[in-house]
Coordinates of C-alpha atoms in Angstrom, one line a residue:
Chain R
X73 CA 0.0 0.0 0.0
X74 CA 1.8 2.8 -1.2
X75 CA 1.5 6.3 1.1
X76 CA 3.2 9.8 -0.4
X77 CA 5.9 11.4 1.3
X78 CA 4.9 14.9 1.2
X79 CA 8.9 16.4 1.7
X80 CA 11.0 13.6 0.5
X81 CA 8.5 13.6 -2.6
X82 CA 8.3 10.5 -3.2
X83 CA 5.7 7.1 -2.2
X84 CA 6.9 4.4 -0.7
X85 CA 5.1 0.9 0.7
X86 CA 3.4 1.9 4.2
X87 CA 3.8 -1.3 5.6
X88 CA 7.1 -1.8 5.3
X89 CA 8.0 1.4 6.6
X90 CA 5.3 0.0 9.5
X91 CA 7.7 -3.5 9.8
X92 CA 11.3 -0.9 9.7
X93 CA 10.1 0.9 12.3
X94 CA 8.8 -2.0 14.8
X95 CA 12.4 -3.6 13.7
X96 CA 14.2 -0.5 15.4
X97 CA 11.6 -0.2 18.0
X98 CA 12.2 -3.4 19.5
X99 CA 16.0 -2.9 19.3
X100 CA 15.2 0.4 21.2
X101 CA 13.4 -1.6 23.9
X102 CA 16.2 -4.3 23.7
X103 CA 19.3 -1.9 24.4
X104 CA 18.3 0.8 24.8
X105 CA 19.7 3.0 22.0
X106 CA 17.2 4.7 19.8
X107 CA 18.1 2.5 16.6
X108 CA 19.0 5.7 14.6
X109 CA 22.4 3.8 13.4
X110 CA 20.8 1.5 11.7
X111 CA 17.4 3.2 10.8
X112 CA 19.0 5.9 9.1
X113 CA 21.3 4.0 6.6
X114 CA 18.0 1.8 5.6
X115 CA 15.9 4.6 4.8
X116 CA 18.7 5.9 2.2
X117 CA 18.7 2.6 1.1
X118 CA 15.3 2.7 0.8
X119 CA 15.8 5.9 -1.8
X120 CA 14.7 8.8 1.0
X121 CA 16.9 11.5 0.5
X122 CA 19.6 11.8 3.3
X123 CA 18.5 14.7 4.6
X124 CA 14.9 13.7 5.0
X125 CA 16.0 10.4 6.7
X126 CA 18.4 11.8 9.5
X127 CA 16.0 14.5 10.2
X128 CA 12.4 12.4 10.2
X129 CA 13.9 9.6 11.7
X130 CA 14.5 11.7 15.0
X131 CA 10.4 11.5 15.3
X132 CA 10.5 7.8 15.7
X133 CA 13.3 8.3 17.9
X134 CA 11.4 10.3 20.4
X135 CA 8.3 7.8 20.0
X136 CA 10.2 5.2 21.0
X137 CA 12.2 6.5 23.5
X138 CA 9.3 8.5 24.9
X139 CA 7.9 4.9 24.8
X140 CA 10.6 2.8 26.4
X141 CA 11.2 5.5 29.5
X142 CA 7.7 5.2 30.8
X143 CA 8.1 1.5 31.5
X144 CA 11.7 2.5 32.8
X145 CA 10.7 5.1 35.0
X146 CA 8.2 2.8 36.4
X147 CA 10.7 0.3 37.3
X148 CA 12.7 2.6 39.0
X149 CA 15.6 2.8 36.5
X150 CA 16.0 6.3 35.4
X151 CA 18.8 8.8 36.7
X152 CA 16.9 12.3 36.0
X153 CA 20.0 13.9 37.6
X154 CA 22.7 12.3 35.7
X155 CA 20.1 12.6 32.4
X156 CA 19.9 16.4 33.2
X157 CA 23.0 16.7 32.8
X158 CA 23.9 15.2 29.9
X159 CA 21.2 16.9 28.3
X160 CA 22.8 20.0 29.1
X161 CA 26.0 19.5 26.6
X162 CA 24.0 17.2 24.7
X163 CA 21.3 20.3 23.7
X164 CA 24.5 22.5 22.9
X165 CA 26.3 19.7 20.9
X166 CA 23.2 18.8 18.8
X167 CA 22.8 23.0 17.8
X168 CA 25.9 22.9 16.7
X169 CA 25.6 20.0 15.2
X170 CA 22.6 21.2 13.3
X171 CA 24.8 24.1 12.0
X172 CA 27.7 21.6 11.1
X173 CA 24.7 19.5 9.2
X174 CA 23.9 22.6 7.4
X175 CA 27.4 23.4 5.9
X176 CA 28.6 19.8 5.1
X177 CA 25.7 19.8 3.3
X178 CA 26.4 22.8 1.5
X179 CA 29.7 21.9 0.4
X180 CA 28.7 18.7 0.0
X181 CA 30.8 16.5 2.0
X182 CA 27.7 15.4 4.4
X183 CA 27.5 11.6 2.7
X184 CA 31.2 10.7 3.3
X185 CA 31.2 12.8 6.4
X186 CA 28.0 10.7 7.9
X187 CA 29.6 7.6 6.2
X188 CA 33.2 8.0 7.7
X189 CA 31.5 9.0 11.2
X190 CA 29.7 5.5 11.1
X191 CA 32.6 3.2 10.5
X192 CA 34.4 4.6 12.9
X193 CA 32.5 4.7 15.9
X194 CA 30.5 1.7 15.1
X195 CA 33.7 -0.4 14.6
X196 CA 35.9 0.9 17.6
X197 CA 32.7 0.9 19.9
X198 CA 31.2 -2.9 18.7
X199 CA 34.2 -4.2 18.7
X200 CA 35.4 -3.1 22.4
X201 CA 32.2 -4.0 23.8
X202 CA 31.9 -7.1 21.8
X203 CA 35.6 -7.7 23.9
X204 CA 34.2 -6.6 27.2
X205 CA 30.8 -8.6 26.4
X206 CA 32.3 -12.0 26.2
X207 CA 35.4 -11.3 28.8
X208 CA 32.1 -10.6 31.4
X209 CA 30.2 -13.5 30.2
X210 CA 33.6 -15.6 31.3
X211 CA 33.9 -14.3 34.5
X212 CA 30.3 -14.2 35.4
X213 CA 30.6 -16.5 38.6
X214 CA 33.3 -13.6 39.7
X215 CA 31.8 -10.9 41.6
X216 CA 30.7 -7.8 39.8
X217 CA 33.8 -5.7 39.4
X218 CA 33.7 -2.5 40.9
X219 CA 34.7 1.0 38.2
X220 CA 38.3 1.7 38.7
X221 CA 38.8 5.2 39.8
X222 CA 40.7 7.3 37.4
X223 CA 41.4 10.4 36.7
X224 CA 38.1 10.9 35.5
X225 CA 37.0 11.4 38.8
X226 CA 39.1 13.4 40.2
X227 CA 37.9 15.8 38.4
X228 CA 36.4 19.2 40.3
X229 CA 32.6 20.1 40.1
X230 CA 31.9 16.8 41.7
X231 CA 28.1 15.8 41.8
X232 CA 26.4 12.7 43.3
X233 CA 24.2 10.6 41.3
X234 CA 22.6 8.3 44.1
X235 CA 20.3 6.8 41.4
X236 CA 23.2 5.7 39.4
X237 CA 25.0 5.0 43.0
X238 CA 28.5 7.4 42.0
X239 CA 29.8 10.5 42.7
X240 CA 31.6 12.2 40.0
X241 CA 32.5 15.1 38.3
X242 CA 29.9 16.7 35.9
X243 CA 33.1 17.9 33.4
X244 CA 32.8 13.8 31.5
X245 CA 29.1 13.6 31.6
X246 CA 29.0 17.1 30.1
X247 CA 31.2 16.4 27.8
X248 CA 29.6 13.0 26.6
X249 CA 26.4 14.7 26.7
X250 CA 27.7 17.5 24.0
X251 CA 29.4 14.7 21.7
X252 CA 26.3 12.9 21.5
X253 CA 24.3 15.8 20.5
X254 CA 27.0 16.9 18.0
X255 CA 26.5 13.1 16.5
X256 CA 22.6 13.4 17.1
X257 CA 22.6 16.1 14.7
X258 CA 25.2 15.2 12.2
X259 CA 24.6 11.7 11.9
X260 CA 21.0 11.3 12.3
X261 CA 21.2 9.3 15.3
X262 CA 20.7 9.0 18.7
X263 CA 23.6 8.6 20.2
X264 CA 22.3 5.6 22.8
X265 CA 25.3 3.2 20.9
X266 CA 28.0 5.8 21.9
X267 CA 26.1 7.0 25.0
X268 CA 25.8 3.7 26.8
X269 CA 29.3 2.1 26.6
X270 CA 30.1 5.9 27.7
X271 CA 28.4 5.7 31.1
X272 CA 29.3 2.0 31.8
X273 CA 32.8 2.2 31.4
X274 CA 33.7 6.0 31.4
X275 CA 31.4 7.1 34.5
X276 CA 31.0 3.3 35.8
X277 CA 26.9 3.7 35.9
X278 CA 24.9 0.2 36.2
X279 CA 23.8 -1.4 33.1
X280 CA 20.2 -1.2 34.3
X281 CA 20.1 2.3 35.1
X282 CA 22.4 3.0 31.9
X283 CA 19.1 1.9 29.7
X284 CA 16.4 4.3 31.4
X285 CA 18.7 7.6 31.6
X286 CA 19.7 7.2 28.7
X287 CA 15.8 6.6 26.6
X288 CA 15.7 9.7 28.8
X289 CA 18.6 12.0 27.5
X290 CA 17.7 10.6 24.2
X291 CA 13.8 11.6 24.5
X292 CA 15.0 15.4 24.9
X293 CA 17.6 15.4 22.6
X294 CA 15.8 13.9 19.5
X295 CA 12.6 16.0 20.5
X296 CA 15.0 19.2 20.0
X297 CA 17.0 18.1 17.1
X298 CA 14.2 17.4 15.4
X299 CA 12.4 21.2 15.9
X300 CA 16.1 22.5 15.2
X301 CA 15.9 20.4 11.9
X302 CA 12.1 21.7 11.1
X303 CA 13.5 24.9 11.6
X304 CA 16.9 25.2 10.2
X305 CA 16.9 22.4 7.2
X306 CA 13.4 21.9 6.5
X307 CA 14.1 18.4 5.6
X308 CA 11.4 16.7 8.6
X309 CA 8.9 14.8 7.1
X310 CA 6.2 14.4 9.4
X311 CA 4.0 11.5 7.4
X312 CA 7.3 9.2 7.4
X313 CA 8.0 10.3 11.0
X314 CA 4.7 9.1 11.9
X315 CA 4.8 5.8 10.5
X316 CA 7.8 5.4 11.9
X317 CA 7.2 6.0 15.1
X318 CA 3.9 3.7 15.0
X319 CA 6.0 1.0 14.2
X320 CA 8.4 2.1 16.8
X321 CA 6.3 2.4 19.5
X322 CA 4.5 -0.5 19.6
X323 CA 8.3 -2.6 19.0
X324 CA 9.9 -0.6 21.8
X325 CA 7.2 -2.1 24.3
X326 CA 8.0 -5.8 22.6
X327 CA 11.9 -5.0 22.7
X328 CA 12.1 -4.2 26.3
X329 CA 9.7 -7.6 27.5
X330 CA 12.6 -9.4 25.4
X331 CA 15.2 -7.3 27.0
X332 CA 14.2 -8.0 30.5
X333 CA 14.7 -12.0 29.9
X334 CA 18.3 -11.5 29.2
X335 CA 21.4 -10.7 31.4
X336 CA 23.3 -7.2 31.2
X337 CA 26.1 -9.4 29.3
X338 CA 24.3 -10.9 27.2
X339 CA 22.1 -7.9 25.6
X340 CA 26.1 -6.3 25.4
X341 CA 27.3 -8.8 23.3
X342 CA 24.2 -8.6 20.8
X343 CA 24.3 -5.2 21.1
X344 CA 28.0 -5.3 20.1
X345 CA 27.2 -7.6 17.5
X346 CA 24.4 -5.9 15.7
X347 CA 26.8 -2.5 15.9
X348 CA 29.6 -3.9 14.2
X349 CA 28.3 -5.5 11.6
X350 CA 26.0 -2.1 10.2
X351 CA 29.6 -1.4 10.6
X352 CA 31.4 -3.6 8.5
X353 CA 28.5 -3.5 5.7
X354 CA 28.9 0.6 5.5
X355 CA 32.8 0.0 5.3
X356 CA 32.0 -2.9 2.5
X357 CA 30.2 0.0 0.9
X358 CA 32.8 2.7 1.2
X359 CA 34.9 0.1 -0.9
X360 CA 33.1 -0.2 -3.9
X361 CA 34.1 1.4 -6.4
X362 CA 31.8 3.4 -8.5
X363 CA 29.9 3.1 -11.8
X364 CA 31.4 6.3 -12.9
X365 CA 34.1 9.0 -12.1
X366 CA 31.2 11.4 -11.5
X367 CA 28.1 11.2 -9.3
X368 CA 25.1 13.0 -8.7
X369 CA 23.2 14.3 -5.9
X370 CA 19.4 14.9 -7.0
X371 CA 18.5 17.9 -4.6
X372 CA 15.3 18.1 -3.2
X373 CA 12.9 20.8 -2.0
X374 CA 13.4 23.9 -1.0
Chain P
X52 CA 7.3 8.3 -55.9
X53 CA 6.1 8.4 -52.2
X54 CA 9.0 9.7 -51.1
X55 CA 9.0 12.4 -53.4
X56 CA 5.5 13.3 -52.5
X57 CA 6.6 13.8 -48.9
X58 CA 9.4 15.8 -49.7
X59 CA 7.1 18.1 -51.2
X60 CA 4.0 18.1 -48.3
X61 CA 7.5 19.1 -46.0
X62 CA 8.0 22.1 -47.8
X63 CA 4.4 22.7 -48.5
X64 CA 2.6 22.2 -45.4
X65 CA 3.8 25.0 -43.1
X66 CA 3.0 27.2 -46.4
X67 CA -0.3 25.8 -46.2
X68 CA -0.8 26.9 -42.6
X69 CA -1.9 23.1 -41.7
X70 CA -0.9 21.7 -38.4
X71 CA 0.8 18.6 -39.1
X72 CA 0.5 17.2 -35.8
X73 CA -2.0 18.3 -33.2
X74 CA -2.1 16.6 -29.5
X75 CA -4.2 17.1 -26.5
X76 CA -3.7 15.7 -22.4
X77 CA -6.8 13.4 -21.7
X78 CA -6.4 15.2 -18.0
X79 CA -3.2 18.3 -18.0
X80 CA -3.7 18.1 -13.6
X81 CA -2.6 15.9 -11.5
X82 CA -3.3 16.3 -7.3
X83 CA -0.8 14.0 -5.3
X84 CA -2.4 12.7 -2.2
X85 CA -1.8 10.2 0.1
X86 CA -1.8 7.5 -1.9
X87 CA 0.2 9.1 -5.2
X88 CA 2.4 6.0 -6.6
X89 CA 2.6 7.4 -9.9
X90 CA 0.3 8.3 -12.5
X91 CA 0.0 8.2 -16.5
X92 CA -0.3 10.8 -18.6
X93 CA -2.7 10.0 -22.0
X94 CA -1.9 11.2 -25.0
X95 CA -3.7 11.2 -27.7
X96 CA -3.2 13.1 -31.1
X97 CA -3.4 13.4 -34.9
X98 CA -1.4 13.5 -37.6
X99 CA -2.6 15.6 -40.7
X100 CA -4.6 13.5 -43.4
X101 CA -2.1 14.1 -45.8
X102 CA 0.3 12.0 -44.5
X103 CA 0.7 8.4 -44.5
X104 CA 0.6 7.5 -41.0
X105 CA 3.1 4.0 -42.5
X106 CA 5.5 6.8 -43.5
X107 CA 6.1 8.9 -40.2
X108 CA 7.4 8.0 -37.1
X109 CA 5.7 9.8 -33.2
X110 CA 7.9 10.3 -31.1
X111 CA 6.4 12.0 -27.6
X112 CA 8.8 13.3 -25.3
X113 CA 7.8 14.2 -21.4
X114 CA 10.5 16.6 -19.7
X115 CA 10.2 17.3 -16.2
X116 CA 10.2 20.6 -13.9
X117 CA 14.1 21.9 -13.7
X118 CA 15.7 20.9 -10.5
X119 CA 19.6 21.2 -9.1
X120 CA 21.9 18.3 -8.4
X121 CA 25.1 18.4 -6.8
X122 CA 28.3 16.8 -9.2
X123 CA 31.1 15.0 -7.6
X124 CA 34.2 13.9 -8.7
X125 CA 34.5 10.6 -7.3
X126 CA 38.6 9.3 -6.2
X127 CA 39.9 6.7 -3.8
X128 CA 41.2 7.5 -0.6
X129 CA 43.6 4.2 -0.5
X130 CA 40.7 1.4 -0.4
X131 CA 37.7 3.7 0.2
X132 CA 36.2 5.9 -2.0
X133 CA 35.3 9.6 -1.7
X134 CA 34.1 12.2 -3.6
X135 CA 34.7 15.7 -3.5
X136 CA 32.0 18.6 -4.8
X137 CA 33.0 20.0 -8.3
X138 CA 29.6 22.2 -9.2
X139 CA 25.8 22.3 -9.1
X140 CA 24.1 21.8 -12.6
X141 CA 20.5 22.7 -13.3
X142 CA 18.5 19.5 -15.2
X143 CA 15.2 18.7 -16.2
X144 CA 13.9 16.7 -13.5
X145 CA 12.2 13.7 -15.7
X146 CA 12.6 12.4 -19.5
X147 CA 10.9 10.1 -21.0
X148 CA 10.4 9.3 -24.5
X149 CA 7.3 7.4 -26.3
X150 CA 7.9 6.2 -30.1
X151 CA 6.1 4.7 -32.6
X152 CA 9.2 2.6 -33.9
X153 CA 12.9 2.6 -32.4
X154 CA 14.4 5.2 -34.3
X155 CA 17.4 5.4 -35.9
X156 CA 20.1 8.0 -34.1
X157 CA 20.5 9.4 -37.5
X158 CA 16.6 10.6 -37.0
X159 CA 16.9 12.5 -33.7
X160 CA 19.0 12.5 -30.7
X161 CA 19.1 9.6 -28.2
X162 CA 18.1 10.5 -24.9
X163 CA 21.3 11.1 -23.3
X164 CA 22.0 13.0 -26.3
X165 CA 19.1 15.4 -25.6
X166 CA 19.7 15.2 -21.7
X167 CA 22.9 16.6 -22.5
X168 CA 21.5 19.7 -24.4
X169 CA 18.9 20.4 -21.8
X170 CA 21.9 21.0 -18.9
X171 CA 23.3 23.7 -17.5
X172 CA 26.2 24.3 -17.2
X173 CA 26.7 21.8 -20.2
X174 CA 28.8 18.9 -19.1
X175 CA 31.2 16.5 -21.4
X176 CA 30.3 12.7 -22.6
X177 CA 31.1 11.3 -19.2
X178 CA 29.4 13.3 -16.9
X179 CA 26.6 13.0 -19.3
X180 CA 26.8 9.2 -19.4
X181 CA 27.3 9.2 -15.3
X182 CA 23.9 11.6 -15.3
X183 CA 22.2 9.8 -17.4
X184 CA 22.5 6.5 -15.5
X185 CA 22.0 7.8 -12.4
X186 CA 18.7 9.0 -13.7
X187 CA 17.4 6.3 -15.5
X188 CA 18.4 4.1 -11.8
X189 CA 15.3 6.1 -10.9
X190 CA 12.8 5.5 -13.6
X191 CA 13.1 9.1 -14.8
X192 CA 15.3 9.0 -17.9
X193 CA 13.3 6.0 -19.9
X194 CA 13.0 5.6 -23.3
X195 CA 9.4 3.5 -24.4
X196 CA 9.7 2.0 -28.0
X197 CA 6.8 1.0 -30.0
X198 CA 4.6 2.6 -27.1
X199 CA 2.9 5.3 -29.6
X200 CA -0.1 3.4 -30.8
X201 CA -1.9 4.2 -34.4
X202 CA -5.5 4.2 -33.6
X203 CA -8.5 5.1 -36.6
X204 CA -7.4 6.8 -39.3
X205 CA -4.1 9.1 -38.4
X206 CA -5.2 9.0 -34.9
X207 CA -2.6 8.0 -32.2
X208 CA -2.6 7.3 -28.4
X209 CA 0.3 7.1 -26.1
X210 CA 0.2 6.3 -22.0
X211 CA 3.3 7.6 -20.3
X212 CA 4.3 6.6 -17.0
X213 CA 5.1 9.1 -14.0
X214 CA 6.7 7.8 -11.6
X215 CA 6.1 8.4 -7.8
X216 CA 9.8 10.3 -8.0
X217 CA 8.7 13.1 -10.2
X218 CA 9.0 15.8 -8.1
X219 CA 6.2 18.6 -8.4
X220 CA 5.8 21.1 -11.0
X221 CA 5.0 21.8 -14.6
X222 CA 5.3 19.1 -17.1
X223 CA 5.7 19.6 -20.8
X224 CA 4.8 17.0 -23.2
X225 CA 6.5 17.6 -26.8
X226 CA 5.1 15.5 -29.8
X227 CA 7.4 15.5 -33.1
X228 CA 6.4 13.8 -36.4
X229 CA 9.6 12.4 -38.5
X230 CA 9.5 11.5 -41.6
X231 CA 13.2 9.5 -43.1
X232 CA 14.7 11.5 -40.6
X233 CA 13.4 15.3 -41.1
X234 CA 11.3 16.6 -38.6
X235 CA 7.6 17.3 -39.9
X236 CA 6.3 19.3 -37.2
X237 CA 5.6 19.3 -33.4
X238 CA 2.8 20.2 -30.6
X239 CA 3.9 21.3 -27.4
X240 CA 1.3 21.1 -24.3
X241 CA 2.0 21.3 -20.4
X242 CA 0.8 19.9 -17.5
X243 CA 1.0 20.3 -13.8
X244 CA 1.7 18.0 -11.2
X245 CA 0.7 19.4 -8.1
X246 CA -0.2 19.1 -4.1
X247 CA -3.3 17.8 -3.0
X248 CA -5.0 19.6 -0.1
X249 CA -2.9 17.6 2.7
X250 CA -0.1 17.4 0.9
X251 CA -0.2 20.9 0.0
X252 CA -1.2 21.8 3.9
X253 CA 1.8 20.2 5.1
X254 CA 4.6 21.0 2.9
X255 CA 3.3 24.7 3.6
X256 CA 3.7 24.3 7.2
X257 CA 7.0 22.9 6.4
X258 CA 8.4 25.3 4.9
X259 CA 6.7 28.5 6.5
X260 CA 6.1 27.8 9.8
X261 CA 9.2 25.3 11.0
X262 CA 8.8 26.1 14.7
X263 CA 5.2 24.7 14.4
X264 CA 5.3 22.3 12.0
X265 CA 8.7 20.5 14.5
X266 CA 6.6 20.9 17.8
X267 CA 3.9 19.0 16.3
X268 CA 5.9 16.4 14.5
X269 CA 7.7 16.0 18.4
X270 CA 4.1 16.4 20.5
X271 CA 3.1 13.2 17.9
X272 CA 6.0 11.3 18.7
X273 CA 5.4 12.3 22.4
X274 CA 1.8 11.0 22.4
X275 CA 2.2 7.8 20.0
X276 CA 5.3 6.9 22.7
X277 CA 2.5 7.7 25.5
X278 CA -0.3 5.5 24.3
X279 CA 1.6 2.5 22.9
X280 CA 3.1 2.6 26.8
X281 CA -0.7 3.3 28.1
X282 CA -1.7 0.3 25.6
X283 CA 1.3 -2.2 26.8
X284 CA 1.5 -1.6 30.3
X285 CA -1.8 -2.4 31.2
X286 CA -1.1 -5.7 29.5

């Protein structure tokens, strides 16, 4: 059943936009991150214009999220405090991400930028939590080991988090907060892939409360990156957004009743897994040569 | 002897004032709505009645609003490959061609051929053929052979396909009757695609009111979130 996409201009089959966004849903629900890594590269495959996928596909994000923090909140497993202040760099990173956006986009390096961005941190991340998934699952009759202190923390402006159960500087969480919105913006996603390996093994968070902060900081920060991008590119399209999220919603809720059968390892090894191989298959891509010594870029409105 | 006799009726006709070729759009607007996959455009025309219709080849050709497209040079960067911005051209948006026979490239330009005079800045062969192919990829550079059909008399009907990528705008449909390779005559005629009411409604929002048209995507994605969590956690 085909459905028109009023600012990508173009149909497309509603229910498998329907079945995409359940998919990422139910990996939001899983892990935790908002699926943008691997929604965003499938709706260019799909033929959506790039800048209409990494701006809708915030929407879903937000859906989801919004989605997937109710049920965490409920359970107890969201640090507001610690989300706050994430938020607070992660708002700043994501405007100036939005501006960043704007001029790769203008001198047209946004494809390999976004491309490059993805191999990198999908690789280096997936593969050392793939490394740290499977030591854990090794060890698991050990006790729990507790976060080495490092210099990290002895950082000044130092805040308690007792939801989270640490007490650490806000300099790193600021800082990972602002590098996730600067990626939020630039890469179409929502950072939850970068954002959770960050507070498990940089700010030495537990893996429960890891998942509800951060469907938290990721609520906020796709619901402004996606006004910013209404505003600044004009490139939201609100019809794909909202069969996205549809999808999303309803997987989120199926994602995290899967999620809460596994063990913390566990869901970091899959997690791990899935990363680096939408990792590998971008870098496959960035291998292939092309057709022709010249390519094209179709622009589309305004 | 036949040829001879349209040799002449070339060089008499537009004496004569006669139309050799006359077309008309079965419908020249087209709303997309919701449910727009595509459309076809009919057309149906004549050819004058002194012409043998066995004699002449139709072709129809359907050229798209302009639009802009980025070029890139494309160059490895060791194993990966890059590209690096080298201009913006200007393009018509969709070509497509309907014939009665496939014509010789003596008889008129292929469609690369005529893609190539229709951009600006004009580009050389490879570009062109790197354009070309790109386009086509998406349904909108495609040549249909034998698709003009002869109906009664000198009577002819062709059914183009739009695809659900043509981007909105003004269309114009230009039908050329050949004859061993000189051109007869030709009928221009436009039409529009446009925005249904919704579609129309939100693109407007879109693009004049951004603050509004973001708050509500986000208050949507806010309440879909809400309810499918409502929905759920009662279960």
């Amino acid at each position: 059943m085909p459905i028109y996409l009023p600012i990508a201009e173009l149909s497309i089959d509603l229910f498998l936009l329907l079945g995409l966004g359940a998919l990422v849903g139910i990996l939001s629900g899983i892990f935790g991150v908002g699926g943008g890594f691997l929604l965003t590269p499938l709706l260019i495959f799909m033929g959506i214009p790039a800048p209409v996928a990494v701006a809708s596909q915030a929407n879903l994000v937000v859906a989801s999220s919004m989605s997937g923090m109710v049920s965490q909140l409920k359970r107890g497993n969201v640090d507001m405090r610690m989300g706050l202040v994430l938020l607070a760099g992660g708002l700043v990173g994501s405007f100036i991400g939005v501006l960043l956006f704007r001029y790769l986009r203008s001198v047209g390096q946004i494809d390999f930028t976004v491309a490059a961005l993805y191999v990198v941190f999908l690789s280096v991340i997936g593969g050392l939590m793939l490394v740290e998934g499977v030591n854990a699952l090794r060890q698991r009759t050990k006790p729990a080991r507790k976060p080495r202190r490092t210099w990290l923390h002895k950082l000044p402006l130092s805040m308690v988090f007792p939801r989270s159960r640490i007490a650490i500087s806000i300099i790193p969480p600021l800082v990972i907060g602002f590098f996730i919105g600067l990626l939020a913006a630039i890469m179409g996603v929502g950072g939850g892939f970068i954002m959770i390996p960050a507070m498990i093994y940089l700010l030495g968070m537990p893996t429960a409360v890891v998942i509800g902060t951060s469907m938290f900081q990721i609520l906020i920060l796709a619901a402004a990156t996606s006004v910013m991008q209404a505003v600044t590119n004009q490139s939201v399209d609100i019809v794909l957004g909202f069969i996205l999220m549809l999808g999303g919603a309803i997987g989120a809720q199926i994602g995290l009743s899967i999620g809460s059968k596994l063990r913390g390892e566990q869901l970091r090894i899959l997690l791990a897994l899935l990363v680096l191989g939408v990792g590998v298959q971008m870098f496959l891509t960035m291998l292939e040569p092309p057709a022709h010594p010249y390519s094209f870029k179709f622009l589309v409105a305004p | 002897m036949r040829s001879l006799l349209f040799a002449f009726l070339i060089l008499a006709i537009p004496q004569l004032g006669h139309a050799v070729i006359f077309t008309e759009i079965a419908e020249p607007l087209f709303d997309v709505e919701p449910d727009f996959d595509g459309t076809e455009v009919v057309v149906i025309g004549s050819l004058d009645n002194y012409f043998d219709r066995a004699q002449v080849d139709v072709v129809v050709r359907m050229t798209g609003p302009t639009i802009k497209a980025d070029m890139f040079a494309n160059h490895a960067l060791g194993p990966v490959w890059s590209n690096s911005k080298i201009g913006q051209i200007e393009l018509p948006s969709l070509l497509i061609e309907a014939n009665t026979t496939d014509l010789p490239a003596k008889t008129h330009p292929n469609l690369y051929e005529y893609l190539a005079r229709n951009l600006k800045p004009r580009l050389d062969t490879a570009q062109v053929a790197a354009l070309g192919d790109g386009l086509a990829k998406r349904q909108q550079l495609v040549k249909i052979d034998n698709s003009v059909l002869w109906r009664a008399g000198n009577l002819f009907k062709v059914k183009i396909p739009v695809p659900s990528t043509a981007p909105i705008g003004l269309y114009q449909v230009t039908s050329i009757a050949y004859f061993q390779g000189q051109e007869l005559g030709r009928h221009d005629l436009t039409f529009r695609l446009g925005r249904g009411n919704t579609e129309r409604s939100l693109y407007s929002l879109a693009m004049d009111h951004g603050w509004v048209y973001g708050l509500l995507g986000v208050l949507l994605a806010i309440l879909v979130g809400l309810g499918a969590a409502q929905i759920f956690g009662r279960k």
